[in-house]
Amino acid sequence: MIHKRWYFIVLAMALVALAALACGGTTASPTETPVPTKAPPTKEPPTKEPPTKEPTSTKSPAPTKAPAPTKTSRPTATVQAATTDARFFNLEFASQVVDDSSGISVVDPGFLFSDVSEVNAVFEYEGTEDGVDFQRIWYLDGEQVLDSTDPWDSGTDGKNYVTLYVQSGLLDVGQYTLEAYYDGVLVLRGTMEIAEAGAIYQDRFHDDLSGWVVDESENSSKGYEDGRYAVGVKSPAWIVWAGPDAELDLDDVAITAEVLFESGPDGSAFGVVCRYESIKNFYYFVVTPDGRAGIYRQREGKYALLSSSEDQPEINPAVETGVATNILKAVCEGTTLQLYVNDILVAEADDDNFASGDVGVLATTPDEEGGLKVYFDNFVVGLP
């Protein structure tokens, strides 16, 4: 059988995306109607997903400790519909695929890629029937860039893949989501990121299955809203922490995030976290609605302002005040801690308590008043 390729062509200068899917093999004409192809069945263990680190909140003078977070499973990248006998499972993304006489295997699987011209979505299937409509929809940062349907032509079981690629250059940076429908039923859904060069982790929050916890209680809320990650702190003297499900254990990092303050008291603070060892031990870098910026350490549940000898962070003109967006960059390199706001260095500290740990975001309210609402976007972790 001749393998056919589904094209995805991005015309960046014209801001037009022409996309398509591919099953590996000989390149066909861009105008040719693609069909999935038969691949030899391959037995592989189910994909292992990292556990989710669930954010927590607690009541006490802010900033302060919170109870230990619980862990849940990462939202699966595979959706198995109950309304069809066909099964699609073990979805993986990879920058390269080997397709030879021994079957299909992936090279460097993951959910984050950079400087690539193609990404492959590899999956297993069974119970399928040739001739049934197989639809693929790709989204980039929440915007649909491809909707293509062809008859299934890969037999009843096996392993296959589709390829998203550009003919020249690199795939655009952003969050890509693949949805696949068999006979009109959603059978696969997965998300991966194309990040800036050097990124270790990235989330643009355009897909609510990217792994950050969605939760609401009488004191706080966390969730996806309009392509951003929203954190609300309803009660006074509460601190809310949220992190990705990647279970990162990093030493030297640079964390960048856009933070939009929507509402809340001036005494609130919000920002990013590095070297998170536990809910009692981590560094955090924050700004306030009235223009303050500072670096804190939480050690054994007790907080300390490291960037100033005063009892609160210093006001800095680089911080946009009121309802505004600030771009924060936190650098943790050796014992050096630095906070940049809108590309300006606003706070520094030196501390050797924590050498490595996870990353995340944080929001907290003062003793007297709650009602804080902030949005985080374009969360990127890289090397300093």
CSV table of C-alpha atoms in Angstrom, one decimal, residues 101 108 117 140 183 203 266 268 271 338 368 373 380:
chain,number,residue,atom,x,y,z
A,101,SER,CA,9.4,-3.7,8.8
A,108,ASP,CA,11.8,11.4,21.8
A,117,SER,CA,9.3,21.4,11.4
A,140,LEU,CA,-3.3,26.3,17.4
A,183,ASP,CA,-17.8,7.9,12.5
A,203,ASP,CA,1.7,26.5,28.8
A,266,ASP,CA,-4.0,46.6,47.3
A,268,SER,CA,-2.7,41.4,47.7
A,271,GLY,CA,3.5,36.0,41.0
A,338,GLN,CA,16.2,38.0,40.8
A,368,GLU,CA,-8.2,42.4,56.2
A,373,LYS,CA,-8.8,37.7,41.0
A,380,VAL,CA,7.4,29.5,30.2
